[in-house]
Coordinates of N, CA and C in Angstrom, one line a residue:
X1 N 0.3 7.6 15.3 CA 1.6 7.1 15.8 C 2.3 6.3 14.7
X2 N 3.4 6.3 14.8 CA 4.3 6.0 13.7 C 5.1 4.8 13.9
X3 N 5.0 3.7 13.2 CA 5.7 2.6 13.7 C 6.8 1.5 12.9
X4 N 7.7 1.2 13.1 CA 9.0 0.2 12.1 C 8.4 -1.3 12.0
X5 N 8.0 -1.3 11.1 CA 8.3 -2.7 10.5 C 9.4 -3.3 10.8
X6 N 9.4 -4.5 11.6 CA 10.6 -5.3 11.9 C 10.6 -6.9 11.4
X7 N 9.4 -7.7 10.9 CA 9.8 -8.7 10.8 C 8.2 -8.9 10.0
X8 N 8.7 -9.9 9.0 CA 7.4 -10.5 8.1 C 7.5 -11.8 8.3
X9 N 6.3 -12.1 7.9 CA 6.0 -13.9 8.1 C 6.5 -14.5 6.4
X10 N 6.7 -15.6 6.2 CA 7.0 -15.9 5.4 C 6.0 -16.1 3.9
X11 N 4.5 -16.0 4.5 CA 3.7 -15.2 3.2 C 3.2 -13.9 3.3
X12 N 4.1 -13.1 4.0 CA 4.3 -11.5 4.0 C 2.8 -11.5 4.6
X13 N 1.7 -11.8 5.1 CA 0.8 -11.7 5.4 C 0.4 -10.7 7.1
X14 N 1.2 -11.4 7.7 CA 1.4 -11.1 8.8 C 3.1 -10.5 8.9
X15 N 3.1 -9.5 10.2 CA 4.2 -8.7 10.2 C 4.7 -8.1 11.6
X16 N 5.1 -7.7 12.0 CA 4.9 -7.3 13.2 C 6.0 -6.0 13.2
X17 N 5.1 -5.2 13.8 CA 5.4 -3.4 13.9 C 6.1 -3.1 15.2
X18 N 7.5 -2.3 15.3 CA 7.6 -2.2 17.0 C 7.2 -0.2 16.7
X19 N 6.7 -0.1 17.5 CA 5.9 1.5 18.1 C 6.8 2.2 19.4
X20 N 7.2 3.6 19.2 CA 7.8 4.4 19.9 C 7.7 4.2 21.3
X21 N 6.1 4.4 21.2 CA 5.7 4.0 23.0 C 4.4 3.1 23.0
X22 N 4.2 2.7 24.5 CA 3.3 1.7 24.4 C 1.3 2.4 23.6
X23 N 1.2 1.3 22.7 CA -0.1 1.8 22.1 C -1.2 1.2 22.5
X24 N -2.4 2.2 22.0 CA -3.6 1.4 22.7 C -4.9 1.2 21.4
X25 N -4.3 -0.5 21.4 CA -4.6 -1.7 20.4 C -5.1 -2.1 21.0
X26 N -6.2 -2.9 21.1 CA -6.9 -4.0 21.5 C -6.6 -5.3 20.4
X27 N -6.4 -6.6 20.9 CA -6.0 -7.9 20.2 C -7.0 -8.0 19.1
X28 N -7.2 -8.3 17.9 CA -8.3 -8.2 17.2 C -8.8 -7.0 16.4
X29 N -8.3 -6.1 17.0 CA -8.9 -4.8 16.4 C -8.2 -4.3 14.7
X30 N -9.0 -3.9 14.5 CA -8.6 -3.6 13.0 C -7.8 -2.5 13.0
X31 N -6.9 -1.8 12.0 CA -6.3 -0.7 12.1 C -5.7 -0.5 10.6
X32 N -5.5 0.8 10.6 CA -5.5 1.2 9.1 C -3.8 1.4 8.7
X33 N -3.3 0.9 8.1 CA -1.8 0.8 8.0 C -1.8 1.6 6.5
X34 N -0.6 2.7 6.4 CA -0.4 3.6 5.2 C 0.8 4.1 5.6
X35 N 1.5 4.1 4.4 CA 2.9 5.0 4.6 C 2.9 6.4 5.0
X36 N 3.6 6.6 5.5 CA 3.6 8.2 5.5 C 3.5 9.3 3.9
X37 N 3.0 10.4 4.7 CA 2.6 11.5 3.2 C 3.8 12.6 3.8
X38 N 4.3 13.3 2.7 CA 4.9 14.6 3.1 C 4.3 15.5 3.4
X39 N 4.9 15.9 4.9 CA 4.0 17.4 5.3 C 4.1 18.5 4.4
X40 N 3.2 19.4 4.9 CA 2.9 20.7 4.2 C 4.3 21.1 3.5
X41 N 4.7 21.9 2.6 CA 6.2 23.1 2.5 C 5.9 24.0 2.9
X42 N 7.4 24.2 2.8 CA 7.5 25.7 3.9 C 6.9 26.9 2.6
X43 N 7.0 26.8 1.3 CA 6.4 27.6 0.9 C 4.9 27.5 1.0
X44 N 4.7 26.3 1.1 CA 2.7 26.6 1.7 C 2.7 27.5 2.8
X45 N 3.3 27.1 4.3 CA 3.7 27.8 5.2 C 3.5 29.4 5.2
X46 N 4.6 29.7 3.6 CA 4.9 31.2 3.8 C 3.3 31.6 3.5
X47 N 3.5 31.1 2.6 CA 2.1 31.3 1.6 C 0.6 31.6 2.5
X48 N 0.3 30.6 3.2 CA -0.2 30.8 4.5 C -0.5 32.0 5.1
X49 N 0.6 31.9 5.7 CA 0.7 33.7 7.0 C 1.1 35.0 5.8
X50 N 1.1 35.0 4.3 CA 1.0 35.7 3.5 C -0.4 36.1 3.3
X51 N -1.3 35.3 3.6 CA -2.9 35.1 3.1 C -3.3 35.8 4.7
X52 N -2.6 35.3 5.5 CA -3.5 35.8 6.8 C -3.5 37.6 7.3
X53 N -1.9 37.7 6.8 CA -1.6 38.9 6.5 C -2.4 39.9 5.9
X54 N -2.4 39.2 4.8 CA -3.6 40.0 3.3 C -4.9 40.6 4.1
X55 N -5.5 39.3 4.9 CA -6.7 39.2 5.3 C -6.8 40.4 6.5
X56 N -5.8 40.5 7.4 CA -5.9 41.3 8.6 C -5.5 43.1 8.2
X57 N -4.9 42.8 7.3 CA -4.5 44.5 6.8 C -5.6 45.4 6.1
X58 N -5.5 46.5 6.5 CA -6.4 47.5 6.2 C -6.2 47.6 4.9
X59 N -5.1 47.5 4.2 CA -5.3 47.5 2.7 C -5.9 46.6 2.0
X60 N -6.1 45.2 2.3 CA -6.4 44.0 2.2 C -8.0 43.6 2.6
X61 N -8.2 42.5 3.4 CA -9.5 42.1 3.9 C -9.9 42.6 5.0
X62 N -8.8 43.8 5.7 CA -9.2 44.8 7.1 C -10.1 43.9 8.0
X63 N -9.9 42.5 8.4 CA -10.4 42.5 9.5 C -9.5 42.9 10.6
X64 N -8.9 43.9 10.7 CA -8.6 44.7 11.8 C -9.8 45.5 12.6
X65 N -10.8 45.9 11.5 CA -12.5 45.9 12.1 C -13.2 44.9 12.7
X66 N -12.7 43.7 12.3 CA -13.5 42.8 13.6 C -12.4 42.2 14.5
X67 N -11.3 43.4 14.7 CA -10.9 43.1 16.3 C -9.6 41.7 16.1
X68 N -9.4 41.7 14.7 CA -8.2 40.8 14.6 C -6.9 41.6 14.1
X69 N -5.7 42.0 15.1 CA -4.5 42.4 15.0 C -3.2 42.2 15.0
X70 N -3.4 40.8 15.1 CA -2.7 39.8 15.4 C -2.4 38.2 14.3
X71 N -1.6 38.2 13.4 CA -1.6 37.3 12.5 C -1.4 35.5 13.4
X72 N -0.7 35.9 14.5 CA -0.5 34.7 15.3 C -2.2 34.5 16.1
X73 N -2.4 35.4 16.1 CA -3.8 35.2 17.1 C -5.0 34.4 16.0
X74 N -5.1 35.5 15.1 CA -5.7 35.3 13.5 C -6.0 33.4 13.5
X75 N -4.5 32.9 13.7 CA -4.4 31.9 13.1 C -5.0 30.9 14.0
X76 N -4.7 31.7 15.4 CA -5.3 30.3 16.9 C -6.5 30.4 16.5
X77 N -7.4 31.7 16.4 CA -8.5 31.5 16.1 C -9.1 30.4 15.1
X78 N -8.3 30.3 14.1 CA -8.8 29.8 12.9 C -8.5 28.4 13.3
X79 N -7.7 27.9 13.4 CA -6.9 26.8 14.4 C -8.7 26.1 15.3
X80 N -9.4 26.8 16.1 CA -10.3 26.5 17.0 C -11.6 26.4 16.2
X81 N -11.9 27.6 15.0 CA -13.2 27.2 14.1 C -12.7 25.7 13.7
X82 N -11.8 25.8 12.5 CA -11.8 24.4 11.9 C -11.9 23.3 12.6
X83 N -11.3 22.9 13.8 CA -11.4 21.7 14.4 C -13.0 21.5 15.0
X84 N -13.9 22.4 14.8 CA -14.7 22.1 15.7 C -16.0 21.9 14.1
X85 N -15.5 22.6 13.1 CA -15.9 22.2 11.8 C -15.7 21.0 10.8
X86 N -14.3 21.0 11.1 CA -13.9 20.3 10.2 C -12.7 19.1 10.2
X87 N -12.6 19.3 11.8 CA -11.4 18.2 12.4 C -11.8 16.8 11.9
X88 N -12.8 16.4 12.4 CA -12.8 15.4 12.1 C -12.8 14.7 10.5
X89 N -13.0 15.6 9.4 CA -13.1 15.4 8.1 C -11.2 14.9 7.9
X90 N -10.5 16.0 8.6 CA -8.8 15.4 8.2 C -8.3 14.8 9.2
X91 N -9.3 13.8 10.5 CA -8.3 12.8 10.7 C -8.2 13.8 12.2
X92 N -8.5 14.5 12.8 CA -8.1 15.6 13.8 C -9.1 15.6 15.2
X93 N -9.4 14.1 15.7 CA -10.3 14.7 16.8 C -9.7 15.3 17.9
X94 N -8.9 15.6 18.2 CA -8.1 16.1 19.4 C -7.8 17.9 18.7
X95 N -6.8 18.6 19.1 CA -6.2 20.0 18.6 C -5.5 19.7 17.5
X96 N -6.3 20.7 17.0 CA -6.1 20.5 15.5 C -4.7 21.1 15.4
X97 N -3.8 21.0 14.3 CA -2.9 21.8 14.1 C -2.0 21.4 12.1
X98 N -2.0 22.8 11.9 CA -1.5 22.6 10.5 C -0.2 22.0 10.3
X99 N 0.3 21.7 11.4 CA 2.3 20.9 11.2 C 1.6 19.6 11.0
X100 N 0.4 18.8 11.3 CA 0.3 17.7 10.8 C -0.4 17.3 9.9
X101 N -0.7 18.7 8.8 CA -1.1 17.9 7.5 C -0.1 17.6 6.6
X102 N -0.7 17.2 5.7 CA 0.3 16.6 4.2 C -0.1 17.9 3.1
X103 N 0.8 17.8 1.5 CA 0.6 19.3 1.0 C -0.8 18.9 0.6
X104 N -1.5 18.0 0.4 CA -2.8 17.9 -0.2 C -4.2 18.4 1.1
X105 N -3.6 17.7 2.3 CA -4.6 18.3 3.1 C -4.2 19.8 3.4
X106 N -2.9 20.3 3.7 CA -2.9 21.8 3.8 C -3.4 22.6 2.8
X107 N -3.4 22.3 1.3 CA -4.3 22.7 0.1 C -6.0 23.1 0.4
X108 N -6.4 21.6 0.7 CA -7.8 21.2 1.4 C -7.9 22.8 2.1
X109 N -7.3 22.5 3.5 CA -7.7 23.4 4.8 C -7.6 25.0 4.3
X110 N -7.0 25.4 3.6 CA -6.4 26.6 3.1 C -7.7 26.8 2.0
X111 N -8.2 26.2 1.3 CA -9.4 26.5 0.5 C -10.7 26.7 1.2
X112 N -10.5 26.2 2.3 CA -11.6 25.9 3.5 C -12.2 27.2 4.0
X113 N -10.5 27.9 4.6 CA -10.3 29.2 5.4 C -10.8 30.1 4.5
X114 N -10.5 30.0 3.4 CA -10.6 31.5 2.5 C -11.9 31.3 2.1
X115 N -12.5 30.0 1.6 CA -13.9 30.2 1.2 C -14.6 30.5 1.9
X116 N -14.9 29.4 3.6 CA -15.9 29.4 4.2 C -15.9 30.3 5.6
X117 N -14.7 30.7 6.0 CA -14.7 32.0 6.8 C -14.4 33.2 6.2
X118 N -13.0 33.2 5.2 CA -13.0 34.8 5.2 C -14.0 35.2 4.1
X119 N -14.8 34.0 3.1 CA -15.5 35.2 1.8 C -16.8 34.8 3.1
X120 N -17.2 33.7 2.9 CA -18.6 33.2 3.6 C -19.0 33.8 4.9
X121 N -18.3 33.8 6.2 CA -18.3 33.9 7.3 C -18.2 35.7 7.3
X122 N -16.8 36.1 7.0 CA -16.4 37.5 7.6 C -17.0 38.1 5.9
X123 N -17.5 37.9 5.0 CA -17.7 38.8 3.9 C -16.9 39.2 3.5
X124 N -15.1 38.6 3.5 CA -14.1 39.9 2.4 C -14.4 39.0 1.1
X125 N -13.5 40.0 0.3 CA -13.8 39.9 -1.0 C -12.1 39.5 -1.0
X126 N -11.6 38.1 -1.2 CA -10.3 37.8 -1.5 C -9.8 37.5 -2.8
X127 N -10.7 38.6 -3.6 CA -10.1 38.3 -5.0 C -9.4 39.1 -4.7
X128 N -8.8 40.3 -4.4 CA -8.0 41.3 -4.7 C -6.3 40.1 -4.2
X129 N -6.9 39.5 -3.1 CA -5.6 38.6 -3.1 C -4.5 37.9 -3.8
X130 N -5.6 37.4 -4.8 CA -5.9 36.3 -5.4 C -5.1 36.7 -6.8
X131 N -5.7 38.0 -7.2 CA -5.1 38.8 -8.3 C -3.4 39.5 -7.5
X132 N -3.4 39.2 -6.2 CA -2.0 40.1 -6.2 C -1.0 38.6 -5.9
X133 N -1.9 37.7 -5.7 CA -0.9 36.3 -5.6 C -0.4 36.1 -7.1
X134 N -1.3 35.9 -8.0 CA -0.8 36.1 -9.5 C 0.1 36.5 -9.9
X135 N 0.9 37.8 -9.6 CA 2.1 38.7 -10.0 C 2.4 38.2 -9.2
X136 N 3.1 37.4 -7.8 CA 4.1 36.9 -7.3 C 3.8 35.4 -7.5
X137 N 4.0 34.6 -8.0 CA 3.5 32.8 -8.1 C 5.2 32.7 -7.8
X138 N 6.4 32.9 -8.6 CA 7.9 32.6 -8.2 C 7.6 33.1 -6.8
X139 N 7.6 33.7 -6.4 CA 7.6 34.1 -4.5 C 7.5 32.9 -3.8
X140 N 6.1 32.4 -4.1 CA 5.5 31.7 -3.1 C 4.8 30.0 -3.7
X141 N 5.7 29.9 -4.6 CA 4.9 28.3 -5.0 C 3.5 28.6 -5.7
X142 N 3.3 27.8 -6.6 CA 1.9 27.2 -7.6 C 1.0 26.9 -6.7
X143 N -0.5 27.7 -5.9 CA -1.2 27.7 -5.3 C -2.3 26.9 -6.2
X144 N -2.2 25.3 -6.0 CA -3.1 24.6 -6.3 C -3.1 23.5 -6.1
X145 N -3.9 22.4 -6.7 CA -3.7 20.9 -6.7 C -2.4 20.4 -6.5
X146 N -1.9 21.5 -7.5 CA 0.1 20.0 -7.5 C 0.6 21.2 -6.2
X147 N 1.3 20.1 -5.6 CA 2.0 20.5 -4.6 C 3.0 21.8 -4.7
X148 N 3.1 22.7 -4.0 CA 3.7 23.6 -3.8 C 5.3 23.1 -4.0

């Protein structure tokens, strides 16, 4: 939940937050205050359903053999492994979803997918990817640490 700073004490110590809707604070309770991070880009995004693509096509990682035909489906699925893997590592105990990471966690989760389901889990071999992301890097953003 996201909340405005409205008023400081006069040794900035104390402060007082107004919140969209009513929250559930307990008096005393500790809480972790941080500015917001910029969500994912839309070229991560493309980049993304570019990879899921790769992965479902017969030319590519052909899990079209295990019954995935669907890049939207592809992704619910992957959507339901991670959160029950890995939700709680980014902050996700409830439905997970990728509009609420930042470019550093969508980096994270995206390293996740390809390592520990598609090579680990389903056995593709996503270097051919990996070599065809290479000749397009202008397309789709610098797939790495610095933000897309």
């Amino acid at each position: 939940m996201l909340g405005k700073i409205i008023e400081f004490s006069r040794d900035k110590k104390d402060l007082t937050i107004r919140l969209p809707a009513p929250g559930k604070f307990r008096l005393g309770e500790t809480v972790r205050i941080t500015r917001p991070k910029k969500a994912r880009t839309m070229k991560q995004n493309s980049f993304y359903w570019c990879f899921l693509t790769w992965c479902i096509s017969p030319d590519g990682g052909n899990l079209q053999d295990q019954g995935h035909f669907s890049v939207d489906g592809l992704h619910e699925n992957i959507k339901v492994w991670f959160q029950e893997r890995h939700g709680r590592d980014f902050g996700m105990e409830e439905r997970f979803s990728t509009t609420k990471l930042d470019k550093e966690g969508f980096g994270r989760f995206l390293d996740i997918v390809n390592q520990e389901l598609m090579v680990e889990f389903f056995g593709i071999d996503t270097s051919g990817f990996w070599r065809e992301y290479e000749t397009m890097q202008g397309e789709y953003g610098v797939y790495s640490e610095i933000p897309f």
